[in-house]
Amino acid sequence: MRVLLTGGAGYIGSHTAVVLAERGHEVVIVDDYSNAHPEAVRRVAEIVGKAVPMVEADLANQKAAAQAFTDAAAALGGELDAVIHFAGLKAVGESVAQPTRYYRTNINSTLNVLDQMRAHSINRLVFSSSATVYGDPETNPIAETQQVGVGLTNPYGWSKAMNEQIIRDAAVVQKGFRAVLLRYFNPVGAHESGRIGEDPSGIPNNLMPFVAQVAVGKREQLSVFGSSYPTPDGTGVRDYIHVMDLAEGHAAALEAAGEGVAEYNLGSGKGSSVLEVVAAFEQASGRPVPYQIVDARPGDVAECVADPRKANAELNWQTTRSLADACADSWRWQSQNPNGYAKDGEVTA
Ligand code: UD1
């Protein structure tokens, strides 16, 4: 298939581009590089051994989105078959501080993508949703049947829930439309080559990149947010999924998408605590990861673990990589690229 990846230069998009290209799909990336680096796409091309065309555009802008779809099809030499929509802002704390910016970017880009898909008769969409749409889950592991969009604590999470609804509504009026909403749990790790990985700007918000930067000596110590959750060791429990397993989940969803809209959890089904992640990373890197326990982070839930059985059964997909694999791959990326994609001499935070 000819597949447009919005936000394809980002962390999950770049890994998905590798998997799709290796499965014989033709990939074109549209990104505004506001939180991504063109170097990531060059490295994707290097890994897969063929050129990956890029179109620079801000998809939240209606005119730019229209031009980007035309340019993307031209770059692949034919009309597109599918879109995987990764583009969006994703920092939870920032979304609380800048709500209108988050809604404007994350909602407008989806509206424009849907309009362009309709205009070009592109009938296949895979959307980057998040386990955050479940809020504070009623039970763990979380199945897709649990309630969505209730009591969410930040605009980022709301924008994901709203986008799910917008896609459901758009699907009603486009004949033959097939959409898959993928609810990611906690993506971690990197491509096993160490050439592409997560490159957060500034101080990482998420656990694994922070731990990796402590291990490599870029940051002094980790703050563990809370130690009195009702979990085995008192720290928060999450379902960490290797980004290459996640990328394979996108390829499976793209290929299996049936008519209408379906939602799937992409997770491993296994929970790990913050302290277990720290121990796994120390083991993989051979470096100490000093930490201190601090207050819980507002909005965090005690536990968030996927029930991935629906995706296992219907997408014929399952995770094959462990937390130890993710730590080893993340360490390879971090130690070989201590400044991420920045060129030598470029200043990083
Ligand atoms: C967060 C978002 C989620 C988003 C995901 C990926 C919330 C409530 N959820 O998930 O919507 O999709 O990021 O961007 O914010 N931790 C520490 N110290 C740190 C960082 C994290 O102890 O410096 C702990 C957290 O308390 C949590 C776990 O590590 O228990 C994972 O945190 P994180 O990587 O930020 O992901 P989530 O909060 O699960």
mmCIF file with all atom_site columns, N, CA and C in Angstrom, residues 120-178:
data_model
loop_
_atom_site.group_PDB
_atom_site.id
_atom_site.type_symbol
_atom_site.label_atom_id
_atom_site.label_alt_id
_atom_site.label_comp_id
_atom_site.label_asym_id
_atom_site.label_entity_id
_atom_site.label_seq_id
_atom_site.pdbx_PDB_ins_code
_atom_site.Cartn_x
_atom_site.Cartn_y
_atom_site.Cartn_z
_atom_site.occupancy
_atom_site.B_iso_or_equiv
_atom_site.pdbx_formal_charge
_atom_site.auth_seq_id
_atom_site.auth_comp_id
_atom_site.auth_asym_id
_atom_site.auth_atom_id
_atom_site.pdbx_PDB_model_num
ATOM 1   N N  . HIS A 1 120 ? -9.634  12.866 -1.416 1.00 0.00 ? 120 HIS A N  1
ATOM 2   C CA . HIS A 1 120 ? -8.796  11.991 -2.262 1.00 0.00 ? 120 HIS A CA 1
ATOM 3   C C  . HIS A 1 120 ? -9.304  10.550 -2.278 1.00 0.00 ? 120 HIS A C  1
ATOM 4   N N  . SER A 1 121 ? -10.484 10.306 -1.689 1.00 0.00 ? 121 SER A N  1
ATOM 5   C CA . SER A 1 121 ? -11.049 8.944  -1.620 1.00 0.00 ? 121 SER A CA 1
ATOM 6   C C  . SER A 1 121 ? -10.070 7.926  -1.032 1.00 0.00 ? 121 SER A C  1
ATOM 7   N N  . ILE A 1 122 ? -9.416  8.331  0.047  1.00 0.00 ? 122 ILE A N  1
ATOM 8   C CA . ILE A 1 122 ? -8.520  7.410  0.762  1.00 0.00 ? 122 ILE A CA 1
ATOM 9   C C  . ILE A 1 122 ? -9.335  6.806  1.906  1.00 0.00 ? 122 ILE A C  1
ATOM 10  N N  . ASN A 1 123 ? -9.440  5.487  1.927  1.00 0.00 ? 123 ASN A N  1
ATOM 11  C CA . ASN A 1 123 ? -10.419 4.849  2.814  1.00 0.00 ? 123 ASN A CA 1
ATOM 12  C C  . ASN A 1 123 ? -9.839  4.135  4.026  1.00 0.00 ? 123 ASN A C  1
ATOM 13  N N  . ARG A 1 124 ? -8.536  4.238  4.232  1.00 0.00 ? 124 ARG A N  1
ATOM 14  C CA . ARG A 1 124 ? -7.954  3.487  5.335  1.00 0.00 ? 124 ARG A CA 1
ATOM 15  C C  . ARG A 1 124 ? -7.210  4.425  6.275  1.00 0.00 ? 124 ARG A C  1
ATOM 16  N N  . LEU A 1 125 ? -7.573  4.408  7.557  1.00 0.00 ? 125 LEU A N  1
ATOM 17  C CA . LEU A 1 125 ? -6.933  5.285  8.542  1.00 0.00 ? 125 LEU A CA 1
ATOM 18  C C  . LEU A 1 125 ? -6.567  4.490  9.789  1.00 0.00 ? 125 LEU A C  1
ATOM 19  N N  . VAL A 1 126 ? -5.347  4.708  10.258 1.00 0.00 ? 126 VAL A N  1
ATOM 20  C CA . VAL A 1 126 ? -4.955  4.190  11.575 1.00 0.00 ? 126 VAL A CA 1
ATOM 21  C C  . VAL A 1 126 ? -4.615  5.415  12.419 1.00 0.00 ? 126 VAL A C  1
ATOM 22  N N  . PHE A 1 127 ? -5.213  5.497  13.603 1.00 0.00 ? 127 PHE A N  1
ATOM 23  C CA . PHE A 1 127 ? -5.026  6.682  14.447 1.00 0.00 ? 127 PHE A CA 1
ATOM 24  C C  . PHE A 1 127 ? -4.295  6.330  15.738 1.00 0.00 ? 127 PHE A C  1
ATOM 25  N N  . SER A 1 128 ? -3.334  7.208  16.102 1.00 0.00 ? 128 SER A N  1
ATOM 26  C CA . SER A 1 128 ? -2.580  7.103  17.357 1.00 0.00 ? 128 SER A CA 1
ATOM 27  C C  . SER A 1 128 ? -3.422  7.559  18.507 1.00 0.00 ? 128 SER A C  1
ATOM 28  N N  . SER A 1 129 ? -4.106  6.645  19.158 1.00 0.00 ? 129 SER A N  1
ATOM 29  C CA . SER A 1 129 ? -4.781  7.040  20.385 1.00 0.00 ? 129 SER A CA 1
ATOM 30  C C  . SER A 1 129 ? -3.925  6.588  21.567 1.00 0.00 ? 129 SER A C  1
ATOM 31  N N  . SER A 1 130 ? -4.509  6.598  22.738 1.00 0.00 ? 130 SER A N  1
ATOM 32  C CA . SER A 1 130 ? -3.698  6.371  23.933 1.00 0.00 ? 130 SER A CA 1
ATOM 33  C C  . SER A 1 130 ? -4.547  5.724  25.012 1.00 0.00 ? 130 SER A C  1
ATOM 34  N N  . ALA A 1 131 ? -3.906  4.945  25.845 1.00 0.00 ? 131 ALA A N  1
ATOM 35  C CA . ALA A 1 131 ? -4.591  4.366  27.007 1.00 0.00 ? 131 ALA A CA 1
ATOM 36  C C  . ALA A 1 131 ? -5.109  5.454  27.927 1.00 0.00 ? 131 ALA A C  1
ATOM 37  N N  . THR A 1 132 ? -4.622  6.668  27.728 1.00 0.00 ? 132 THR A N  1
ATOM 38  C CA . THR A 1 132 ? -5.082  7.782  28.548 1.00 0.00 ? 132 THR A CA 1
ATOM 39  C C  . THR A 1 132 ? -6.593  8.006  28.402 1.00 0.00 ? 132 THR A C  1
ATOM 40  N N  . VAL A 1 133 ? -7.200  7.531  27.290 1.00 0.00 ? 133 VAL A N  1
ATOM 41  C CA . VAL A 1 133 ? -8.654  7.735  27.110 1.00 0.00 ? 133 VAL A CA 1
ATOM 42  C C  . VAL A 1 133 ? -9.467  6.972  28.166 1.00 0.00 ? 133 VAL A C  1
ATOM 43  N N  . TYR A 1 134 ? -8.845  6.008  28.844 1.00 0.00 ? 134 TYR A N  1
ATOM 44  C CA . TYR A 1 134 ? -9.563  5.263  29.886 1.00 0.00 ? 134 TYR A CA 1
ATOM 45  C C  . TYR A 1 134 ? -9.574  6.000  31.226 1.00 0.00 ? 134 TYR A C  1
ATOM 46  N N  . GLY A 1 135 ? -8.801  7.098  31.328 1.00 0.00 ? 135 GLY A N  1
ATOM 47  C CA . GLY A 1 135 ? -8.749  7.831  32.596 1.00 0.00 ? 135 GLY A CA 1
ATOM 48  C C  . GLY A 1 135 ? -8.211  6.945  33.702 1.00 0.00 ? 135 GLY A C  1
ATOM 49  N N  . ASP A 1 136 ? -8.839  7.032  34.884 1.00 0.00 ? 136 ASP A N  1
ATOM 50  C CA . ASP A 1 136 ? -8.459  6.156  36.000 1.00 0.00 ? 136 ASP A CA 1
ATOM 51  C C  . ASP A 1 136 ? -9.298  4.887  35.836 1.00 0.00 ? 136 ASP A C  1
ATOM 52  N N  . PRO A 1 137 ? -8.684  3.798  35.339 1.00 0.00 ? 137 PRO A N  1
ATOM 53  C CA . PRO A 1 137 ? -9.490  2.640  34.940 1.00 0.00 ? 137 PRO A CA 1
ATOM 54  C C  . PRO A 1 137 ? -10.227 1.988  36.114 1.00 0.00 ? 137 PRO A C  1
ATOM 55  N N  . GLU A 1 138 ? -11.412 1.450  35.802 1.00 0.00 ? 138 GLU A N  1
ATOM 56  C CA . GLU A 1 138 ? -12.210 0.785  36.849 1.00 0.00 ? 138 GLU A CA 1
ATOM 57  C C  . GLU A 1 138 ? -11.507 -0.470 37.331 1.00 0.00 ? 138 GLU A C  1
ATOM 58  N N  . THR A 1 139 ? -10.930 -1.236 36.379 1.00 0.00 ? 139 THR A N  1
ATOM 59  C CA . THR A 1 139 ? -10.192 -2.444 36.747 1.00 0.00 ? 139 THR A CA 1
ATOM 60  C C  . THR A 1 139 ? -8.992  -2.596 35.815 1.00 0.00 ? 139 THR A C  1
ATOM 61  N N  . ASN A 1 140 ? -8.029  -3.386 36.254 1.00 0.00 ? 140 ASN A N  1
ATOM 62  C CA . ASN A 1 140 ? -6.865  -3.736 35.432 1.00 0.00 ? 140 ASN A CA 1
ATOM 63  C C  . ASN A 1 140 ? -6.800  -5.253 35.331 1.00 0.00 ? 140 ASN A C  1
ATOM 64  N N  . PRO A 1 141 ? -6.371  -5.824 34.218 1.00 0.00 ? 141 PRO A N  1
ATOM 65  C CA . PRO A 1 141 ? -6.050  -5.154 32.963 1.00 0.00 ? 141 PRO A CA 1
ATOM 66  C C  . PRO A 1 141 ? -7.285  -4.547 32.311 1.00 0.00 ? 141 PRO A C  1
ATOM 67  N N  . ILE A 1 142 ? -7.039  -3.574 31.426 1.00 0.00 ? 142 ILE A N  1
ATOM 68  C CA . ILE A 1 142 ? -8.107  -2.780 30.829 1.00 0.00 ? 142 ILE A CA 1
ATOM 69  C C  . ILE A 1 142 ? -8.494  -3.370 29.466 1.00 0.00 ? 142 ILE A C  1
ATOM 70  N N  . ALA A 1 143 ? -9.773  -3.714 29.328 1.00 0.00 ? 143 ALA A N  1
ATOM 71  C CA . ALA A 1 143 ? -10.262 -4.167 28.019 1.00 0.00 ? 143 ALA A CA 1
ATOM 72  C C  . ALA A 1 143 ? -10.882 -2.978 27.288 1.00 0.00 ? 143 ALA A C  1
ATOM 73  N N  . GLU A 1 144 ? -11.047 -3.099 25.987 1.00 0.00 ? 144 GLU A N  1
ATOM 74  C CA . GLU A 1 144 ? -11.580 -1.995 25.166 1.00 0.00 ? 144 GLU A CA 1
ATOM 75  C C  . GLU A 1 144 ? -13.016 -1.641 25.541 1.00 0.00 ? 144 GLU A C  1
ATOM 76  N N  . THR A 1 145 ? -13.679 -2.557 26.252 1.00 0.00 ? 145 THR A N  1
ATOM 77  C CA . THR A 1 145 ? -15.067 -2.318 26.641 1.00 0.00 ? 145 THR A CA 1
ATOM 78  C C  . THR A 1 145 ? -15.191 -1.376 27.836 1.00 0.00 ? 145 THR A C  1
ATOM 79  N N  . GLN A 1 146 ? -14.066 -1.059 28.488 1.00 0.00 ? 146 GLN A N  1
ATOM 80  C CA . GLN A 1 146 ? -14.159 -0.122 29.614 1.00 0.00 ? 146 GLN A CA 1
ATOM 81  C C  . GLN A 1 146 ? -14.529 1.275  29.113 1.00 0.00 ? 146 GLN A C  1
ATOM 82  N N  . GLN A 1 147 ? -15.097 2.067  30.024 1.00 0.00 ? 147 GLN A N  1
ATOM 83  C CA . GLN A 1 147 ? -15.556 3.398  29.607 1.00 0.00 ? 147 GLN A CA 1
ATOM 84  C C  . GLN A 1 147 ? -14.380 4.290  29.205 1.00 0.00 ? 147 GLN A C  1
ATOM 85  N N  . VAL A 1 148 ? -14.686 5.158  28.259 1.00 0.00 ? 148 VAL A N  1
ATOM 86  C CA . VAL A 1 148 ? -13.676 6.032  27.663 1.00 0.00 ? 148 VAL A CA 1
ATOM 87  C C  . VAL A 1 148 ? -14.130 7.480  27.820 1.00 0.00 ? 148 VAL A C  1
ATOM 88  N N  . GLY A 1 149 ? -13.161 8.370  28.055 1.00 0.00 ? 149 GLY A N  1
ATOM 89  C CA . GLY A 1 149 ? -13.482 9.798  28.059 1.00 0.00 ? 149 GLY A CA 1
ATOM 90  C C  . GLY A 1 149 ? -14.265 10.252 29.274 1.00 0.00 ? 149 GLY A C  1
ATOM 91  N N  . VAL A 1 150 ? -14.015 9.612  30.414 1.00 0.00 ? 150 VAL A N  1
ATOM 92  C CA . VAL A 1 150 ? -14.686 10.047 31.647 1.00 0.00 ? 150 VAL A CA 1
ATOM 93  C C  . VAL A 1 150 ? -13.609 10.466 32.653 1.00 0.00 ? 150 VAL A C  1
ATOM 94  N N  . GLY A 1 151 ? -13.727 11.676 33.163 1.00 0.00 ? 151 GLY A N  1
ATOM 95  C CA . GLY A 1 151 ? -12.819 12.138 34.218 1.00 0.00 ? 151 GLY A CA 1
ATOM 96  C C  . GLY A 1 151 ? -11.369 12.237 33.790 1.00 0.00 ? 151 GLY A C  1
ATOM 97  N N  . LEU A 1 152 ? -11.121 12.566 32.537 1.00 0.00 ? 152 LEU A N  1
ATOM 98  C CA . LEU A 1 152 ? -9.726  12.708 32.100 1.00 0.00 ? 152 LEU A CA 1
ATOM 99  C C  . LEU A 1 152 ? -9.135  13.954 32.761 1.00 0.00 ? 152 LEU A C  1
ATOM 100 N N  . THR A 1 153 ? -7.817  13.938 32.965 1.00 0.00 ? 153 THR A N  1
ATOM 101 C CA . THR A 1 153 ? -7.241  14.988 33.807 1.00 0.00 ? 153 THR A CA 1
ATOM 102 C C  . THR A 1 153 ? -6.437  16.031 33.034 1.00 0.00 ? 153 THR A C  1
ATOM 103 N N  . ASN A 1 154 ? -6.389  15.923 31.709 1.00 0.00 ? 154 ASN A N  1
ATOM 104 C CA . ASN A 1 154 ? -5.596  16.919 30.985 1.00 0.00 ? 154 ASN A CA 1
ATOM 105 C C  . ASN A 1 154 ? -6.063  17.046 29.530 1.00 0.00 ? 154 ASN A C  1
ATOM 106 N N  . PRO A 1 155 ? -5.797  18.218 28.926 1.00 0.00 ? 155 PRO A N  1
ATOM 107 C CA . PRO A 1 155 ? -6.237  18.450 27.542 1.00 0.00 ? 155 PRO A CA 1
ATOM 108 C C  . PRO A 1 155 ? -5.641  17.467 26.533 1.00 0.00 ? 155 PRO A C  1
ATOM 109 N N  . TYR A 1 156 ? -4.429  17.010 26.776 1.00 0.00 ? 156 TYR A N  1
ATOM 110 C CA . TYR A 1 156 ? -3.853  16.009 25.864 1.00 0.00 ? 156 TYR A CA 1
ATOM 111 C C  . TYR A 1 156 ? -4.760  14.782 25.813 1.00 0.00 ? 156 TYR A C  1
ATOM 112 N N  . GLY A 1 157 ? -5.118  14.274 26.985 1.00 0.00 ? 157 GLY A N  1
ATOM 113 C CA . GLY A 1 157 ? -5.979  13.091 27.048 1.00 0.00 ? 157 GLY A CA 1
ATOM 114 C C  . GLY A 1 157 ? -7.335  13.341 26.409 1.00 0.00 ? 157 GLY A C  1
ATOM 115 N N  . TRP A 1 158 ? -7.910  14.503 26.707 1.00 0.00 ? 158 TRP A N  1
ATOM 116 C CA . TRP A 1 158 ? -9.205  14.850 26.099 1.00 0.00 ? 158 TRP A CA 1
ATOM 117 C C  . TRP A 1 158 ? -9.085  14.922 24.578 1.00 0.00 ? 158 TRP A C  1
ATOM 118 N N  . SER A 1 159 ? -7.971  15.475 24.095 1.00 0.00 ? 159 SER A N  1
ATOM 119 C CA . SER A 1 159 ? -7.841  15.607 22.627 1.00 0.00 ? 159 SER A CA 1
ATOM 120 C C  . SER A 1 159 ? -7.817  14.231 21.969 1.00 0.00 ? 159 SER A C  1
ATOM 121 N N  . LYS A 1 160 ? -7.265  13.227 22.655 1.00 0.00 ? 160 LYS A N  1
ATOM 122 C CA . LYS A 1 160 ? -7.261  11.867 22.094 1.00 0.00 ? 160 LYS A CA 1
ATOM 123 C C  . LYS A 1 160 ? -8.685  11.310 22.082 1.00 0.00 ? 160 LYS A C  1
ATOM 124 N N  . ALA A 1 161 ? -9.403  11.482 23.192 1.00 0.00 ? 161 ALA A N  1
ATOM 125 C CA . ALA A 1 161 ? -10.778 10.973 23.264 1.00 0.00 ? 161 ALA A CA 1
ATOM 126 C C  . ALA A 1 161 ? -11.660 11.685 22.230 1.00 0.00 ? 161 ALA A C  1
ATOM 127 N N  . MET A 1 162 ? -11.495 13.001 22.101 1.00 0.00 ? 162 MET A N  1
ATOM 128 C CA . MET A 1 162 ? -12.292 13.765 21.121 1.00 0.00 ? 162 MET A CA 1
ATOM 129 C C  . MET A 1 162 ? -11.972 13.315 19.696 1.00 0.00 ? 162 MET A C  1
ATOM 130 N N  . ASN A 1 163 ? -10.697 13.098 19.421 1.00 0.00 ? 163 ASN A N  1
ATOM 131 C CA . ASN A 1 163 ? -10.322 12.653 18.069 1.00 0.00 ? 163 ASN A CA 1
ATOM 132 C C  . ASN A 1 163 ? -10.924 11.289 17.761 1.00 0.00 ? 163 ASN A C  1
ATOM 133 N N  . GLU A 1 164 ? -10.991 10.419 18.742 1.00 0.00 ? 164 GLU A N  1
ATOM 134 C CA . GLU A 1 164 ? -11.640 9.115  18.499 1.00 0.00 ? 164 GLU A CA 1
ATOM 135 C C  . GLU A 1 164 ? -13.079 9.343  18.045 1.00 0.00 ? 164 GLU A C  1
ATOM 136 N N  . GLN A 1 165 ? -13.773 10.245 18.750 1.00 0.00 ? 165 GLN A N  1
ATOM 137 C CA . GLN A 1 165 ? -15.181 10.509 18.401 1.00 0.00 ? 165 GLN A CA 1
ATOM 138 C C  . GLN A 1 165 ? -15.305 11.152 17.022 1.00 0.00 ? 165 GLN A C  1
ATOM 139 N N  . ILE A 1 166 ? -14.410 12.085 16.730 1.00 0.00 ? 166 ILE A N  1
ATOM 140 C CA . ILE A 1 166 ? -14.441 12.771 15.429 1.00 0.00 ? 166 ILE A CA 1
ATOM 141 C C  . ILE A 1 166 ? -14.257 11.742 14.302 1.00 0.00 ? 166 ILE A C  1
ATOM 142 N N  . ILE A 1 167 ? -13.363 10.813 14.494 1.00 0.00 ? 167 ILE A N  1
ATOM 143 C CA . ILE A 1 167 ? -13.114 9.784  13.464 1.00 0.00 ? 167 ILE A CA 1
ATOM 144 C C  . ILE A 1 167 ? -14.350 8.892  13.311 1.00 0.00 ? 167 ILE A C  1
ATOM 145 N N  . ARG A 1 168 ? -14.973 8.539  14.432 1.00 0.00 ? 168 ARG A N  1
ATOM 146 C CA . ARG A 1 168 ? -16.200 7.718  14.342 1.00 0.00 ? 168 ARG A CA 1
ATOM 147 C C  . ARG A 1 168 ? -17.276 8.455  13.541 1.00 0.00 ? 168 ARG A C  1
ATOM 148 N N  . ASP A 1 169 ? -17.418 9.753  13.781 1.00 0.00 ? 169 ASP A N  1
ATOM 149 C CA . ASP A 1 169 ? -18.452 10.518 13.077 1.00 0.00 ? 169 ASP A CA 1
ATOM 150 C C  . ASP A 1 169 ? -18.119 10.654 11.590 1.00 0.00 ? 169 ASP A C  1
ATOM 151 N N  . ALA A 1 170 ? -16.846 10.876 11.285 1.00 0.00 ? 170 ALA A N  1
ATOM 152 C CA . ALA A 1 170 ? -16.445 11.026 9.880  1.00 0.00 ? 170 ALA A CA 1
ATOM 153 C C  . ALA A 1 170 ? -16.625 9.715  9.121  1.00 0.00 ? 170 ALA A C  1
ATOM 154 N N  . ALA A 1 171 ? -16.426 8.608  9.811  1.00 0.00 ? 171 ALA A N  1
ATOM 155 C CA . ALA A 1 171 ? -16.528 7.297  9.166  1.00 0.00 ? 171 ALA A CA 1
ATOM 156 C C  . ALA A 1 171 ? -17.946 7.020  8.668  1.00 0.00 ? 171 ALA A C  1
ATOM 157 N N  . VAL A 1 172 ? -18.918 7.627  9.339  1.00 0.00 ? 172 VAL A N  1
ATOM 158 C CA . VAL A 1 172 ? -20.328 7.395  8.972  1.00 0.00 ? 172 VAL A CA 1
ATOM 159 C C  . VAL A 1 172 ? -20.606 7.893  7.553  1.00 0.00 ? 172 VAL A C  1
ATOM 160 N N  . VAL A 1 173 ? -19.970 8.993  7.185  1.00 0.00 ? 173 VAL A N  1
ATOM 161 C CA . VAL A 1 173 ? -20.332 9.630  5.914  1.00 0.00 ? 173 VAL A CA 1
ATOM 162 C C  . VAL A 1 173 ? -19.375 9.311  4.764  1.00 0.00 ? 173 VAL A C  1
ATOM 163 N N  . GLN A 1 174 ? -18.334 8.524  5.031  1.00 0.00 ? 174 GLN A N  1
ATOM 164 C CA . GLN A 1 174 ? -17.431 8.158  3.922  1.00 0.00 ? 174 GLN A CA 1
ATOM 165 C C  . GLN A 1 174 ? -17.594 6.672  3.617  1.00 0.00 ? 174 GLN A C  1
ATOM 166 N N  . LYS A 1 175 ? -18.174 6.396  2.483  1.00 0.00 ? 175 LYS A N  1
ATOM 167 C CA . LYS A 1 175 ? -18.487 5.021  2.111  1.00 0.00 ? 175 LYS A CA 1
ATOM 168 C C  . LYS A 1 175 ? -17.197 4.186  2.016  1.00 0.00 ? 175 LYS A C  1
ATOM 169 N N  . GLY A 1 176 ? -17.217 3.024  2.609  1.00 0.00 ? 176 GLY A N  1
ATOM 170 C CA . GLY A 1 176 ? -16.062 2.131  2.515  1.00 0.00 ? 176 GLY A CA 1
ATOM 171 C C  . GLY A 1 176 ? -14.928 2.473  3.471  1.00 0.00 ? 176 GLY A C  1
ATOM 172 N N  . PHE A 1 177 ? -15.173 3.440  4.370  1.00 0.00 ? 177 PHE A N  1
ATOM 173 C CA . PHE A 1 177 ? -14.105 3.903  5.267  1.00 0.00 ? 177 PHE A CA 1
ATOM 174 C C  . PHE A 1 177 ? -13.750 2.820  6.288  1.00 0.00 ? 177 PHE A C  1
ATOM 175 N N  . ARG A 1 178 ? -12.452 2.657  6.521  1.00 0.00 ? 178 ARG A N  1
ATOM 176 C CA . ARG A 1 178 ? -11.965 1.696  7.515  1.00 0.00 ? 178 ARG A CA 1
ATOM 177 C C  . ARG A 1 178 ? -11.020 2.442  8.439  1.00 0.00 ? 178 ARG A C  1
#
